Short mmCIF file of C-alpha atoms in Angstrom, two decimals:
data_model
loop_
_atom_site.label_atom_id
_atom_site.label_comp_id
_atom_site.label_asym_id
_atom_site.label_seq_id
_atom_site.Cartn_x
_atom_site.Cartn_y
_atom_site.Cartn_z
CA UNK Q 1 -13.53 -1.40 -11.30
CA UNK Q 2 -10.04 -2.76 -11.12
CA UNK Q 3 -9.44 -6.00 -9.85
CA UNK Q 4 -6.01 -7.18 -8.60
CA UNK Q 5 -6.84 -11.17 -7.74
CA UNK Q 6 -4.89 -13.35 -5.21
CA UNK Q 7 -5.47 -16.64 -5.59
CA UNK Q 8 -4.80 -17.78 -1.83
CA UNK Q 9 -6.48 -16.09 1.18
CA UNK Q 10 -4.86 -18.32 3.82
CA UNK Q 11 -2.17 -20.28 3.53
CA UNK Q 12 -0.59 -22.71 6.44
CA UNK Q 13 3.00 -23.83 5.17
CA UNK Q 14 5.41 -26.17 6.65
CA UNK Q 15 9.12 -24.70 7.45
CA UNK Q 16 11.15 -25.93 4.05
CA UNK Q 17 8.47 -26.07 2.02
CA UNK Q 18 8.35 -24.02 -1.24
CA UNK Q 19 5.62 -21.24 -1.42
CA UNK Q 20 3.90 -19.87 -4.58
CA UNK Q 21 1.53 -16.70 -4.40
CA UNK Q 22 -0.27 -15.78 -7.54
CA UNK Q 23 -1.86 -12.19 -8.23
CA UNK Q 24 -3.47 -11.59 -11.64
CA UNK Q 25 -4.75 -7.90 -12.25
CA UNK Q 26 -7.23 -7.37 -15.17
CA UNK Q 27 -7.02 -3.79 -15.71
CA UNK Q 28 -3.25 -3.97 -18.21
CA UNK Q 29 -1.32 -2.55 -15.57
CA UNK Q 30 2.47 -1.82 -16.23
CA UNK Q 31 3.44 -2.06 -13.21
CA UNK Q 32 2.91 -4.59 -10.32
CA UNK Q 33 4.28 -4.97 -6.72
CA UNK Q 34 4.48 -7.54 -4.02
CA UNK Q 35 4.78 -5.99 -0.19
CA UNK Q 36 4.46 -7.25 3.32
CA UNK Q 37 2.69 -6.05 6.03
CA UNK Q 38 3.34 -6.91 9.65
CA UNK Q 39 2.22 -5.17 13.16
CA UNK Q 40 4.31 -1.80 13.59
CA UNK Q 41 6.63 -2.39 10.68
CA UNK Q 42 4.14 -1.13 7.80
CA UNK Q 43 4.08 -1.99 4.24
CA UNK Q 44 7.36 -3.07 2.86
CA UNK Q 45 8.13 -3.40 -0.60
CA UNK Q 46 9.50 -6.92 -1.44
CA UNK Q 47 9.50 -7.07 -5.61
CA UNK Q 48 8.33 -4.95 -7.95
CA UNK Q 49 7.39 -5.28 -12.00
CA UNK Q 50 7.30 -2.55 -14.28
CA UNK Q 51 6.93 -4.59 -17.33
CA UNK Q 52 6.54 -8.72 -18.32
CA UNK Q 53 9.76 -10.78 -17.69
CA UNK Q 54 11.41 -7.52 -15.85
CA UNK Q 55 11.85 -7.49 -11.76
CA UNK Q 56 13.53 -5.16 -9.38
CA UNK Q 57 14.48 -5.31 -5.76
CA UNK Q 58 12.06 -3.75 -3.30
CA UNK Q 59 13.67 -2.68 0.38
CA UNK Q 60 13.25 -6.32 1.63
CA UNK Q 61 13.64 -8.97 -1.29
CA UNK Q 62 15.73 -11.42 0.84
CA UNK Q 63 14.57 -15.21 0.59
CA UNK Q 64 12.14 -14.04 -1.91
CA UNK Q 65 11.48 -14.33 -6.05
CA UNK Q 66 9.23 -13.42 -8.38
CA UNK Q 67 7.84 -14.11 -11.71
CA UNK Q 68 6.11 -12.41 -14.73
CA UNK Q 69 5.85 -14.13 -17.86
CA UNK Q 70 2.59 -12.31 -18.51
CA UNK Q 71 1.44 -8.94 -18.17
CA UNK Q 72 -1.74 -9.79 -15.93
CA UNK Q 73 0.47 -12.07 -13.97
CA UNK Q 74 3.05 -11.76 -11.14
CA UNK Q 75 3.98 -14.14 -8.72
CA UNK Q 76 5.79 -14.09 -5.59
CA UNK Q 77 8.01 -17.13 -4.71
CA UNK Q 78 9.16 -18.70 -1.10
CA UNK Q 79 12.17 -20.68 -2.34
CA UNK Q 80 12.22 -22.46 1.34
CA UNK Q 81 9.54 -21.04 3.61
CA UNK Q 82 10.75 -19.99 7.21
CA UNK Q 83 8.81 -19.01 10.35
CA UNK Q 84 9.96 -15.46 10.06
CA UNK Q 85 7.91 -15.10 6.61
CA UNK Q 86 4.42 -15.41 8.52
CA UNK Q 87 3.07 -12.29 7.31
CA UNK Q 88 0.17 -10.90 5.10
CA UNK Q 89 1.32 -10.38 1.80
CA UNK Q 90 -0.24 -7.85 -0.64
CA UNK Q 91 0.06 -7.81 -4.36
CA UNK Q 92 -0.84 -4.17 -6.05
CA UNK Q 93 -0.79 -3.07 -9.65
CA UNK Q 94 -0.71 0.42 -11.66
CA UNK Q 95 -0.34 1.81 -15.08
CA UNK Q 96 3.11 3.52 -15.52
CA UNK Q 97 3.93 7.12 -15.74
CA UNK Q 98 3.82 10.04 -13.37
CA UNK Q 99 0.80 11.58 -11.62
CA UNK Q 100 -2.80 10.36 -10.07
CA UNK Q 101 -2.68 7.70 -13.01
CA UNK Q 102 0.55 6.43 -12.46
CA UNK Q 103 1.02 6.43 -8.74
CA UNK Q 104 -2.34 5.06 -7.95
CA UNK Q 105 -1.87 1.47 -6.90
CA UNK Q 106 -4.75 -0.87 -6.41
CA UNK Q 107 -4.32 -3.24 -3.89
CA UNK Q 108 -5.24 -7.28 -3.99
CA UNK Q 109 -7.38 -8.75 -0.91
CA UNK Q 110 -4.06 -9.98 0.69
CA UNK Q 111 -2.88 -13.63 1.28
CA UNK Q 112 -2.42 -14.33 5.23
CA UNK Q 113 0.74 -17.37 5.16
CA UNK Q 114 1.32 -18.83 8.63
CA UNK Q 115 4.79 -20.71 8.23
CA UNK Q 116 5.02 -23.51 10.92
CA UNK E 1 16.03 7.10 0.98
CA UNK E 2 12.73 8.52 1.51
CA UNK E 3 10.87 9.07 4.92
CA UNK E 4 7.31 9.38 5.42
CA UNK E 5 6.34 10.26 8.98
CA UNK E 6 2.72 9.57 10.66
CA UNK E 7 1.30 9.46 13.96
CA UNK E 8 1.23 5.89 15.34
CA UNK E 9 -2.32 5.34 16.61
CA UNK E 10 -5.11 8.12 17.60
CA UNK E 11 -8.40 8.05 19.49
CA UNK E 12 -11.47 10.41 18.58
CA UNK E 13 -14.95 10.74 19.45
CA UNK E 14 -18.18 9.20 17.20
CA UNK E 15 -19.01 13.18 15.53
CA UNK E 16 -15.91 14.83 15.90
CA UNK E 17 -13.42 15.73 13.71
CA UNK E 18 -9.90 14.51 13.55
CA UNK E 19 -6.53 15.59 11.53
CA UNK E 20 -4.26 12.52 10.72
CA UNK E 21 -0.58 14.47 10.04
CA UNK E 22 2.57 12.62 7.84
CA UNK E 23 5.59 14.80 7.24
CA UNK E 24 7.80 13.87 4.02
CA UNK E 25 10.78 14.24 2.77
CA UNK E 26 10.52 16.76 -0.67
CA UNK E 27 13.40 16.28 -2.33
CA UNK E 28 11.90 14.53 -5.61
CA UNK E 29 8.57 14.69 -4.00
CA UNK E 30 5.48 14.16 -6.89
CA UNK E 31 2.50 14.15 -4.97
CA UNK E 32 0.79 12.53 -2.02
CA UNK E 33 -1.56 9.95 -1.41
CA UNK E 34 -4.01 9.05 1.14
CA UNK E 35 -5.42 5.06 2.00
CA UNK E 36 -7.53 3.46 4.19
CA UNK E 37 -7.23 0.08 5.64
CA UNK E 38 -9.48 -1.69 7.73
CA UNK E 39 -7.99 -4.31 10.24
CA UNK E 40 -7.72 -7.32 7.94
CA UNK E 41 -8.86 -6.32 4.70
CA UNK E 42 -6.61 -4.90 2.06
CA UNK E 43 -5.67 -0.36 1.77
CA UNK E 44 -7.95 1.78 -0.44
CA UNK E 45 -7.03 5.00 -2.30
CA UNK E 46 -8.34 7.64 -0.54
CA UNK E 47 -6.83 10.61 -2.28
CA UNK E 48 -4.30 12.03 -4.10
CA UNK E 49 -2.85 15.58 -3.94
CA UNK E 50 -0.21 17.21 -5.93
CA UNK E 51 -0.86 21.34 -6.04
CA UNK E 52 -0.72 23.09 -2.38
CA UNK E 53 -4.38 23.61 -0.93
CA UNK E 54 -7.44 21.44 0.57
CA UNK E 55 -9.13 18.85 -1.33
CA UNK E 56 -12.83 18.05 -0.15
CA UNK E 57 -14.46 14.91 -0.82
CA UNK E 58 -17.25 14.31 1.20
CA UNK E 59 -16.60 14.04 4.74
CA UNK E 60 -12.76 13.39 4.19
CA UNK E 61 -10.66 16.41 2.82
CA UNK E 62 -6.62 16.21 2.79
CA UNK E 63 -4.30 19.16 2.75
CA UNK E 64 -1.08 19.82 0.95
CA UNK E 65 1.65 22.22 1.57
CA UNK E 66 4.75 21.35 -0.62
CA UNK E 67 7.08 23.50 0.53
CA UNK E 68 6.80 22.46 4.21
CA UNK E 69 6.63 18.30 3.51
CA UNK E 70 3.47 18.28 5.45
CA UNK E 71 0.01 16.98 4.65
CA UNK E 72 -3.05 15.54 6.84
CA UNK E 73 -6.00 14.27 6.29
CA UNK E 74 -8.84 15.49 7.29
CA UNK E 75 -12.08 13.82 8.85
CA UNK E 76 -15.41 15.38 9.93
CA UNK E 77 -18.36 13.55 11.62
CA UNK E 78 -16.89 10.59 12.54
CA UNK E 79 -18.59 7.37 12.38
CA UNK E 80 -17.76 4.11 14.23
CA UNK E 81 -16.91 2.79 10.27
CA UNK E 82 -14.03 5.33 10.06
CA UNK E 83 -11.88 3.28 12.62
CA UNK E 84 -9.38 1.77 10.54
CA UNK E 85 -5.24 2.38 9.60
CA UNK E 86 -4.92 5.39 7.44
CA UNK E 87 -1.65 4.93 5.53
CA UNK E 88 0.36 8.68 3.87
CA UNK E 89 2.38 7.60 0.68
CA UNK E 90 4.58 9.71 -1.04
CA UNK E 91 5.42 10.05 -4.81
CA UNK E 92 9.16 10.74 -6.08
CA UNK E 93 10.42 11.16 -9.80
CA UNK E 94 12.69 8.35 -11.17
CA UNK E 95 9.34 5.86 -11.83
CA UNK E 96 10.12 4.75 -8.36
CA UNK E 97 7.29 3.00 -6.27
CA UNK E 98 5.17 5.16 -3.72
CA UNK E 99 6.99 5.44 -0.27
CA UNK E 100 4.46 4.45 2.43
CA UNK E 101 4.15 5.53 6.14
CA UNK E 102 4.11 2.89 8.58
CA UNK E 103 0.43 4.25 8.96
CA UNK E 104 -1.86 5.91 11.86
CA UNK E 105 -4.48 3.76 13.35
CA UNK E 106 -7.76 5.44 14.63
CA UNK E 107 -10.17 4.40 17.11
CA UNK E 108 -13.33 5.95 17.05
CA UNK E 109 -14.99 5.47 20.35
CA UNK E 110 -18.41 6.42 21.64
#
């Protein structure tokens, strides 16, 4: 089975305060993906990974970075928390390519940050 | 950019059947995908579909129909389990992440 890891469930953060979420995948995905998912608004794409030390701009990357010095490993960065960053945030992984195999994306358990 | 369109919320009866639709946009288009997402617990892959025509898998089948942007997803005796958000994602050439709906949620009520 694949497993896409995040290491915090819930998180309670002041306002200021710099915010690290990890996600390790064990499966050697290509690709991996950070998103955001709030009440009426969806899933939105924040960062995405399609290879180690390479990063592109999802639709909402905006007081936001990310980091992967390892395959397995990509992490998602609050440079200075704010309130409007309470959210759940979802890592996902997949191998690269076209099709079922490469479009499939396995979610993490999610990480629920309260910024106060 | 690319639009996925789904029905905000539904309500169906424990032992019916119900017919979640999401429209899409095709230029590009790869194939579909189906998840499910209980409240507070992270989406699972549901299906996938990429050639017109009705995929069956157990009690949930989803539908295709590429030249029309339409697909649904299909499910028969419902159970109390099967309330949940059921979130439509498209696939588009260019290795460009899936393109999610903002997702249907369904009650199931007895």
């Amino acid at each position: 089975d694949v497993k896409v890891t995040q290491s915090s469930r819930y998180l309670v953060k002041r306002t200021g305060e710099k915010v690290f979420l990890e996600c390790v995948q064990d499966m050697d995905h290509e690709n991996m993906f950070w998103y955001r998912q709030d009440p009426g608004l969806g899933l939105r794409l924040i960062y995405f990974s399609y290879d180690v030390k390479m990063k592109e701009k999802g639709d909402i990357p905006e007081g936001y970075s990310v980091s992967r010095e390892k395959k397995e490993r990509f992490s998602l960065i609050l440079e200075s928390a704010s309130t409007n960053q309470t959210s759940m945030y979802l890592c996902a992984s997949s191998f690269s390519g076209q099709g079922a195999r490469g479009n499939t994306i396995y979610f993490g358990e999610g990480s629920w940050l309260t910024v106060v | 950019g690319q639009n996925i369109d789904q029905p905000t919320e539904m309500t169906a009866t424990e032992g019916a059947i119900v017919q979640i639709n999401c429209t899409y946009q095709t230029s590009g288009f790869n194939g579909l995908f189906w998840y499910q997402q209980h409240a507070g617990e992270a989406p699972t892959f549901l299906s996938y579909n990429v050639l017109d025509g009705l995929e069956e898998k157990g009690r949930f089948s989803s539908f295709l129909s590429r030249s029309k942007g339409y697909s649904y997803l299909l499910l028969k005796e419902l159970q109390m389990k099967d309330s949940a958000s059921y979130l439509c994602a498209g696939g588009y050439s260019g290795n460009t992440p899936l393109v999610f709906g903002k997702g249907t949620r369904l009650s199931v009520i007895a």
